[in-house]
CSV table of N, CA and C and ligand atoms in Angstrom, one decimal:
chain,number,residue,atom,x,y,z
I,22,MET,N,0.9,-1.4,0.0
I,22,MET,CA,0.2,-0.2,0.2
I,22,MET,C,0.8,1.5,-0.3
I,23,LEU,N,2.2,1.2,1.2
I,23,LEU,CA,2.9,2.5,0.6
I,23,LEU,C,4.2,2.1,-0.5
I,24,ASN,N,3.9,2.7,-1.4
I,24,ASN,CA,4.4,2.2,-2.9
I,24,ASN,C,6.1,2.8,-2.6
I,25,LYS,N,7.0,4.0,-1.8
I,25,LYS,CA,7.9,3.8,-1.9
I,25,LYS,C,8.7,5.0,-1.1
I,26,VAL,N,9.5,5.1,-0.5
I,26,VAL,CA,9.6,6.6,0.1
I,26,VAL,C,9.8,7.7,-0.9
I,27,GLU,N,8.9,8.3,-0.8
I,27,GLU,CA,8.9,9.8,-1.7
I,27,GLU,C,10.0,10.8,-1.3
I,28,HIS,N,10.0,11.1,-0.1
I,28,HIS,CA,10.9,12.2,0.2
I,28,HIS,C,10.9,11.9,1.8
I,29,ILE,N,12.1,12.9,2.3
I,29,ILE,CA,12.6,12.6,3.5
I,29,ILE,C,12.5,14.4,3.8
I,30,GLY,N,11.8,14.9,5.0
I,30,GLY,CA,11.4,16.3,5.2
I,30,GLY,C,12.6,16.6,6.5
I,31,ILE,N,13.1,17.7,5.9
I,31,ILE,CA,14.4,17.9,7.1
I,31,ILE,C,14.0,19.9,7.4
I,32,ALA,N,13.5,19.8,9.0
I,32,ALA,CA,13.4,20.9,9.2
I,32,ALA,C,14.4,21.8,9.6
I,33,VAL,N,14.8,23.2,8.9
I,33,VAL,CA,15.7,23.9,8.9
I,33,VAL,C,15.5,25.3,9.5
I,34,LYS,N,16.1,25.8,10.1
I,34,LYS,CA,16.4,27.5,10.0
I,34,LYS,C,16.4,28.7,9.1
I,35,ASN,N,17.0,28.1,8.2
I,35,ASN,CA,17.6,29.3,7.3
I,35,ASN,C,17.3,28.6,6.0
I,36,LEU,N,16.6,28.4,5.1
I,36,LEU,CA,16.3,27.7,3.5
I,36,LEU,C,17.1,28.3,2.6
I,37,ASP,N,17.6,29.7,2.7
I,37,ASP,CA,18.9,29.9,1.9
I,37,ASP,C,19.6,29.2,2.3
I,38,ALA,N,20.0,29.2,3.4
I,38,ALA,CA,21.8,28.6,4.0
I,38,ALA,C,21.7,26.7,3.9
I,39,ALA,N,20.6,26.8,4.1
I,39,ALA,CA,20.6,24.8,3.8
I,39,ALA,C,20.3,24.5,2.6
I,40,ASN,N,19.7,25.4,1.6
I,40,ASN,CA,20.1,24.8,0.2
I,40,ASN,C,21.3,25.1,-0.5
I,41,SER,N,22.2,26.0,0.2
I,41,SER,CA,23.3,25.9,-0.4
I,41,SER,C,24.1,24.8,0.2
I,42,LEU,N,24.3,24.6,1.1
I,42,LEU,CA,24.7,23.6,2.3
I,42,LEU,C,24.5,22.1,1.1
I,43,TYR,N,23.2,22.1,1.1
I,43,TYR,CA,22.5,20.7,0.5
I,43,TYR,C,23.2,20.6,-1.1
I,44,ALA,N,23.0,21.5,-1.8
I,44,ALA,CA,23.3,21.7,-3.0
I,44,ALA,C,25.1,20.9,-2.7
I,45,THR,N,25.9,21.5,-1.8
I,45,THR,CA,27.3,20.7,-2.0
I,45,THR,C,26.9,19.5,-1.6
I,46,LEU,N,26.9,19.2,-0.4
I,46,LEU,CA,26.3,17.7,-0.3
I,46,LEU,C,25.9,16.8,-1.0
I,47,LEU,N,24.9,17.1,-2.2
I,47,LEU,CA,24.5,16.4,-2.7
I,47,LEU,C,24.9,16.6,-4.3
I,48,GLY,N,25.6,17.6,-4.4
I,48,GLY,CA,26.2,17.8,-5.7
I,48,GLY,C,25.0,18.3,-7.1
I,49,VAL,N,24.0,18.6,-6.4
I,49,VAL,CA,23.3,19.0,-7.2
I,49,VAL,C,22.0,20.2,-6.9
I,50,ALA,N,21.7,21.3,-7.1
I,50,ALA,CA,21.1,22.2,-6.8
I,50,ALA,C,19.4,21.8,-6.8
I,51,HIS,N,19.0,22.7,-5.9
I,51,HIS,CA,17.2,22.3,-5.6
I,51,HIS,C,16.7,22.4,-6.7
I,52,TYR,N,15.7,21.7,-7.0
I,52,TYR,CA,14.8,21.8,-8.2
I,52,TYR,C,13.6,22.8,-8.3
I,53,LYS,N,13.0,23.2,-6.9
I,53,LYS,CA,11.7,23.9,-6.8
I,53,LYS,C,12.0,24.6,-5.4
I,54,ILE,N,12.0,25.6,-5.2
I,54,ILE,CA,11.2,26.3,-4.2
I,54,ILE,C,10.0,26.4,-3.8
I,55,GLU,N,8.7,26.3,-2.9
I,55,GLU,CA,7.3,26.4,-3.0
I,55,GLU,C,7.3,27.0,-1.5
I,56,THR,N,6.5,27.8,-1.8
I,56,THR,CA,6.0,28.0,-0.3
I,56,THR,C,4.3,27.5,0.1
I,57,VAL,N,4.0,27.3,1.1
I,57,VAL,CA,2.3,26.5,1.3
I,57,VAL,C,2.1,27.1,2.5
I,58,GLU,N,1.6,28.1,1.5
I,58,GLU,CA,0.6,29.4,2.9
I,58,GLU,C,-0.1,28.4,3.8
I,59,SER,N,-0.8,27.3,3.7
I,59,SER,CA,-1.9,27.0,4.7
I,59,SER,C,-1.0,26.3,6.2
I,60,GLU,N,0.4,25.8,5.5
I,60,GLU,CA,0.9,25.0,6.5
I,60,GLU,C,2.3,26.2,7.4
I,61,GLN,N,2.1,27.4,6.5
I,61,GLN,CA,3.1,28.7,7.0
I,61,GLN,C,4.5,28.0,6.8
I,62,VAL,N,4.9,27.3,5.8
I,62,VAL,CA,6.1,27.1,5.6
I,62,VAL,C,6.5,27.4,3.9
I,63,ARG,N,8.4,27.6,3.8
I,63,ARG,CA,8.7,27.4,2.3
I,63,ARG,C,9.7,26.4,2.5
I,64,THR,N,9.3,25.4,1.4
I,64,THR,CA,10.1,24.1,1.0
I,64,THR,C,10.7,24.5,0.2
I,65,SER,N,11.4,23.6,-0.1
I,65,SER,CA,12.8,23.1,-0.9
I,65,SER,C,13.1,21.9,-1.6
I,66,PHE,N,12.9,21.4,-2.6
I,66,PHE,CA,13.3,20.1,-3.2
I,66,PHE,C,14.6,19.9,-3.9
I,67,PHE,N,15.0,18.7,-3.5
I,67,PHE,CA,16.3,18.0,-4.3
I,67,PHE,C,16.0,16.6,-5.0
I,68,LYS,N,16.6,16.3,-6.0
I,68,LYS,CA,16.1,15.3,-6.3
I,68,LYS,C,17.7,14.1,-6.1
I,69,VAL,N,17.4,13.1,-5.0
I,69,VAL,CA,18.7,11.9,-5.0
I,69,VAL,C,18.2,10.6,-5.6
I,70,GLY,N,18.4,10.3,-6.6
I,70,GLY,CA,17.9,9.0,-7.2
I,70,GLY,C,16.4,9.2,-7.7
I,71,ASP,N,16.0,8.2,-6.5
I,71,ASP,CA,14.4,7.9,-7.0
I,71,ASP,C,13.6,8.8,-5.8
I,72,THR,N,14.4,9.2,-4.6
I,72,THR,CA,14.2,10.1,-3.7
I,72,THR,C,14.2,11.4,-3.8
I,73,LYS,N,13.4,12.2,-3.1
I,73,LYS,CA,13.5,13.5,-3.0
I,73,LYS,C,13.8,14.2,-1.5
I,74,ILE,N,14.9,14.8,-1.5
I,74,ILE,CA,14.6,15.8,-0.1
I,74,ILE,C,14.0,16.8,-0.3
I,75,GLU,N,13.0,17.6,1.3
I,75,GLU,CA,12.2,18.4,0.9
I,75,GLU,C,12.7,19.3,2.6
I,76,LEU,N,13.6,20.2,2.3
I,76,LEU,CA,13.8,21.4,3.3
I,76,LEU,C,12.3,22.1,3.7
I,77,LEU,N,12.3,22.3,5.0
I,77,LEU,CA,11.0,23.4,5.4
I,77,LEU,C,12.0,24.1,6.4
I,78,GLU,N,11.7,25.4,5.8
I,78,GLU,CA,11.5,26.4,6.9
I,78,GLU,C,10.3,27.1,7.2
I,79,ALA,N,9.9,27.5,8.4
I,79,ALA,CA,8.9,28.1,8.9
I,79,ALA,C,8.6,29.6,8.6
I,80,LEU,N,7.3,30.2,8.1
I,80,LEU,CA,7.6,31.3,7.8
I,80,LEU,C,6.8,32.2,8.5
I,81,SER,N,6.3,31.6,10.1
I,81,SER,CA,5.9,32.3,11.2
I,81,SER,C,6.2,31.4,12.6
I,82,ASP,N,6.1,32.0,13.7
I,82,ASP,CA,6.2,31.4,14.5
I,82,ASP,C,5.0,30.4,14.9
I,83,THR,N,3.8,30.3,14.5
I,83,THR,CA,3.0,29.1,14.6
I,83,THR,C,3.1,28.2,13.8
I,84,SER,N,3.9,28.2,12.7
I,84,SER,CA,4.0,27.3,11.8
I,84,SER,C,4.4,25.9,12.8
I,85,ALA,N,4.5,24.6,12.4
I,85,ALA,CA,4.4,23.4,12.9
I,85,ALA,C,6.1,23.2,13.0
I,86,ILE,N,6.8,23.9,11.8
I,86,ILE,CA,8.0,23.5,11.5
I,86,ILE,C,8.5,24.6,12.7
I,87,ALA,N,8.1,25.6,12.9
I,87,ALA,CA,8.7,26.9,14.1
I,87,ALA,C,8.7,25.9,15.4
I,88,THR,N,7.9,25.2,15.8
I,88,THR,CA,7.3,24.6,16.8
I,88,THR,C,8.2,23.7,16.8
I,89,PHE,N,8.6,22.6,15.9
I,89,PHE,CA,9.6,21.3,16.0
I,89,PHE,C,10.9,22.3,16.3
I,90,ILE,N,11.2,23.3,15.4
I,90,ILE,CA,12.7,23.4,15.7
I,90,ILE,C,12.6,23.7,17.5
I,91,ALA,N,11.9,24.6,17.7
I,91,ALA,CA,11.6,25.1,19.2
I,91,ALA,C,12.2,23.8,20.1
I,92,LYS,N,11.4,23.3,20.0
I,92,LYS,CA,11.4,21.9,20.6
I,92,LYS,C,12.6,20.7,20.9
I,93,ARG,N,12.7,20.5,19.2
I,93,ARG,CA,14.3,19.6,19.4
I,93,ARG,C,15.2,19.9,18.3
I,94,GLY,N,15.0,21.4,17.8
I,94,GLY,CA,16.3,21.7,16.8
I,94,GLY,C,16.0,21.5,15.5
I,95,GLU,N,16.9,21.7,14.8
I,95,GLU,CA,16.5,21.5,13.4
I,95,GLU,C,17.1,20.1,13.2
I,96,GLY,N,16.6,19.3,12.3
I,96,GLY,CA,16.6,18.0,11.9
I,96,GLY,C,15.7,17.0,11.1
I,97,MET,N,15.7,15.9,11.3
I,97,MET,CA,14.8,15.2,10.1
I,97,MET,C,13.3,15.4,10.9
I,98,HIS,N,12.8,15.6,9.9
I,98,HIS,CA,11.0,15.9,10.5
I,98,HIS,C,9.9,15.1,10.4
I,99,HIS,N,10.5,14.3,8.7
I,99,HIS,CA,9.2,13.7,8.6
I,99,HIS,C,10.1,12.7,7.1
I,100,ILE,N,9.3,11.3,7.1
I,100,ILE,CA,9.4,10.7,6.0
I,100,ILE,C,7.8,10.3,5.5
I,101,ALA,N,7.9,10.7,4.2
I,101,ALA,CA,6.6,10.3,3.3
I,101,ALA,C,7.2,9.5,2.2
I,102,TYR,N,5.9,8.8,2.1
I,102,TYR,CA,5.2,7.8,1.5
I,102,TYR,C,4.6,8.0,0.5
I,103,ASP,N,5.3,7.4,-0.8
I,103,ASP,CA,4.3,7.2,-1.7
I,103,ASP,C,2.9,6.7,-1.5
I,104,VAL,N,1.6,7.0,-1.9
I,104,VAL,CA,0.7,6.4,-2.1
I,104,VAL,C,-0.1,6.4,-3.4
I,105,SER,N,-0.9,5.1,-4.0
I,105,SER,CA,-1.8,5.5,-5.1
I,105,SER,C,-3.0,6.0,-4.6
I,106,ASP,N,-3.5,5.9,-3.6
I,106,ASP,CA,-4.4,6.1,-3.5
I,106,ASP,C,-4.8,6.6,-1.6
I,107,ILE,N,-4.9,7.9,-1.7
I,107,ILE,CA,-4.4,8.3,-0.3
I,107,ILE,C,-5.8,7.9,0.3
I,108,HIS,N,-7.3,7.7,0.2
I,108,HIS,CA,-8.3,7.8,0.7
I,108,HIS,C,-8.1,6.7,1.0
I,109,LEU,N,-8.0,5.6,0.6
I,109,LEU,CA,-8.0,4.0,0.9
I,109,LEU,C,-6.9,4.0,1.9
I,110,ALA,N,-5.7,4.7,1.5
I,110,ALA,CA,-4.5,4.3,2.7
I,110,ALA,C,-4.9,5.1,4.0
I,111,MET,N,-5.1,5.8,3.9
I,111,MET,CA,-6.0,6.6,5.5
I,111,MET,C,-7.2,5.6,6.2
I,112,GLN,N,-8.0,5.1,5.3
I,112,GLN,CA,-8.7,4.1,6.1
I,112,GLN,C,-8.3,3.0,6.6
I,113,GLN,N,-7.4,2.5,5.6
I,113,GLN,CA,-6.6,1.1,6.1
I,113,GLN,C,-6.0,1.6,7.4
I,114,LEU,N,-5.2,2.3,7.3
I,114,LEU,CA,-4.3,2.6,8.3
I,114,LEU,C,-5.0,3.0,9.8
I,115,SER,N,-6.0,3.7,9.8
I,115,SER,CA,-6.9,4.0,10.8
I,115,SER,C,-7.5,3.1,11.1
I,116,ALA,N,-8.1,2.2,10.2
I,116,ALA,CA,-8.8,0.4,10.6
I,116,ALA,C,-7.5,-0.1,11.7
I,117,ASP,N,-6.4,0.4,11.4
I,117,ASP,CA,-5.3,-0.6,12.0
I,117,ASP,C,-4.6,0.3,13.4
I,118,GLY,N,-5.6,1.6,13.7
I,118,GLY,CA,-5.4,1.7,14.8
I,118,GLY,C,-4.1,3.1,14.8
I,119,PHE,N,-3.7,3.2,13.6
I,119,PHE,CA,-3.0,4.7,13.6
I,119,PHE,C,-4.1,6.3,13.2
I,120,ARG,N,-3.3,6.9,14.6
I,120,ARG,CA,-4.0,8.0,14.4
I,120,ARG,C,-3.9,9.1,13.3
I,121,LEU,N,-4.7,9.6,12.4
I,121,LEU,CA,-4.2,10.5,11.5
I,121,LEU,C,-4.3,11.9,11.9
I,122,LEU,N,-3.6,12.7,11.3
I,122,LEU,CA,-3.5,14.3,12.3
I,122,LEU,C,-4.7,15.1,11.0
I,123,ASN,N,-4.9,14.6,10.1
I,123,ASN,CA,-6.0,15.0,9.0
I,123,ASN,C,-6.9,14.0,8.6
I,124,GLU,N,-8.4,14.6,9.1
I,124,GLU,CA,-9.3,13.5,8.5
I,124,GLU,C,-9.4,13.3,7.1
I,125,GLN,N,-9.2,14.6,6.4
I,125,GLN,CA,-9.3,14.7,4.6
I,125,GLN,C,-7.8,14.7,4.2
I,126,PRO,N,-7.5,14.4,3.0
I,126,PRO,CA,-6.3,14.8,2.6
I,126,PRO,C,-6.0,16.4,2.1
I,127,LYS,N,-5.1,17.2,2.4
I,127,LYS,CA,-4.6,18.4,2.3
I,127,LYS,C,-3.9,18.5,1.3
I,128,ARG,N,-3.8,19.7,0.5
I,128,ARG,CA,-2.5,19.7,-0.6
I,128,ARG,C,-1.8,20.0,0.0
I,129,GLY,N,-0.4,19.3,-0.2
I,129,GLY,CA,1.0,20.3,0.6
I,129,GLY,C,2.0,20.4,-0.7
I,130,ALA,N,2.8,20.6,-0.6
I,130,ALA,CA,3.7,21.0,-1.8
I,130,ALA,C,4.0,20.1,-2.4
I,131,ASP,N,4.7,20.6,-3.9
I,131,ASP,CA,4.9,19.5,-4.9
I,131,ASP,C,3.9,18.4,-5.6
I,132,ASN,N,2.6,19.6,-5.6
I,132,ASN,CA,1.7,18.9,-6.1
I,132,ASN,C,1.0,17.8,-5.6
I,133,LYS,N,0.9,17.4,-4.6
I,133,LYS,CA,0.1,16.0,-3.4
I,133,LYS,C,-0.6,16.4,-2.8
I,134,TRP,N,-1.3,15.6,-3.0
I,134,TRP,CA,-2.5,15.4,-1.3
I,134,TRP,C,-1.6,14.6,-0.5
I,135,VAL,N,-1.6,15.3,1.0
I,135,VAL,CA,-0.8,14.9,2.0
I,135,VAL,C,-1.9,14.2,2.9
I,136,CYS,N,-1.1,13.7,3.9
I,136,CYS,CA,-2.0,13.2,5.0
I,136,CYS,C,-1.0,13.0,6.2
I,137,PHE,N,-1.0,13.2,7.4
I,137,PHE,CA,0.2,12.9,8.5
I,137,PHE,C,-0.4,12.1,9.7
I,138,ILE,N,0.3,11.0,9.7
I,138,ILE,CA,0.0,9.7,10.8
I,138,ILE,C,0.8,10.4,12.3
I,139,HIS,N,0.4,10.4,13.5
I,139,HIS,CA,0.7,10.8,14.9
I,139,HIS,C,2.3,10.4,14.7
I,140,PRO,N,3.1,10.9,15.1
I,140,PRO,CA,4.7,10.7,15.2
I,140,PRO,C,4.2,9.4,16.6
I,141,LYS,N,3.9,9.5,17.1
I,141,LYS,CA,3.9,8.6,18.7
I,141,LYS,C,2.8,7.2,18.3
I,142,ASP,N,2.5,7.2,17.2
I,142,ASP,CA,2.3,5.8,16.9
I,142,ASP,C,3.3,5.3,16.1
I,143,CYS,N,4.0,6.0,15.8
I,143,CYS,CA,5.3,5.4,15.0
I,143,CYS,C,6.6,5.7,15.2
I,144,ASN,N,6.5,5.1,16.5
I,144,ASN,CA,8.0,5.1,16.9
I,144,ASN,C,8.6,6.5,17.2
I,145,GLY,N,7.9,7.2,17.0
I,145,GLY,CA,8.3,8.5,17.5
I,145,GLY,C,8.9,9.5,15.9
I,146,VAL,N,8.3,9.2,14.8
I,146,VAL,CA,8.3,9.4,13.5
I,146,VAL,C,7.5,9.8,13.0
I,147,LEU,N,7.4,11.2,12.7
I,147,LEU,CA,6.1,12.0,11.7
I,147,LEU,C,6.0,11.0,10.0
I,148,ILE,N,4.8,10.7,10.0
I,148,ILE,CA,4.8,10.1,8.7
I,148,ILE,C,3.8,10.6,7.8
I,149,GLU,N,4.5,11.2,6.6
I,149,GLU,CA,3.1,11.5,5.6
I,149,GLU,C,3.3,10.4,4.1
I,150,LEU,N,1.8,10.8,4.2
I,150,LEU,CA,1.0,9.5,3.1
I,150,LEU,C,1.2,10.9,2.2
I,151,CYS,N,1.7,10.7,0.7
I,151,CYS,CA,1.3,11.6,-0.4
I,151,CYS,C,0.3,10.5,-1.5
I,152,GLN,N,0.1,11.4,-2.7
I,152,GLN,CA,-0.5,10.9,-3.7
I,152,GLN,C,-0.2,12.3,-4.5
I,153,SER,N,0.6,12.2,-5.6
I,153,SER,CA,0.4,12.9,-6.4
I,153,SER,C,-0.7,12.9,-7.1
I,154,ILE,N,-0.9,14.9,-7.1
I,154,ILE,CA,-2.0,15.1,-7.8
I,154,ILE,C,-1.9,15.1,-9.4
I,155,SER,N,-2.5,14.4,-10.4
I,155,SER,CA,-2.8,14.1,-11.9
I,155,SER,C,-3.6,15.2,-12.1
J,15,ZN,ZN1,6.8,16.3,3.1
């Protein structure tokens, strides 16, 4: 049901500085920058083989990324799995006892429908389900 790791999300304090650092690390520049107003984040994406790295910077103190960095510092924020049918995946995982952080898929960065699963239900890791919007 979860097809593959689609991307790994990393919370950063300064997106421009992190973009330049990750370009050096990965040997490739980010291919897009996108603001998601509803989440109060600015994101950038890098391709590494079949997987992507998403860097996330908070746009305001109320952003979940700001809260995360205040609590835990910069670092790995979530793992995103590609799904073919997000409604079905949400239904099944919910039936299996995983708590979904949003009851309906919401529009995320990179042209995706997304849903998050409570990190307490996944050994402390925030999980994102994402389905490409065709
Ligand atoms: Zn993500």
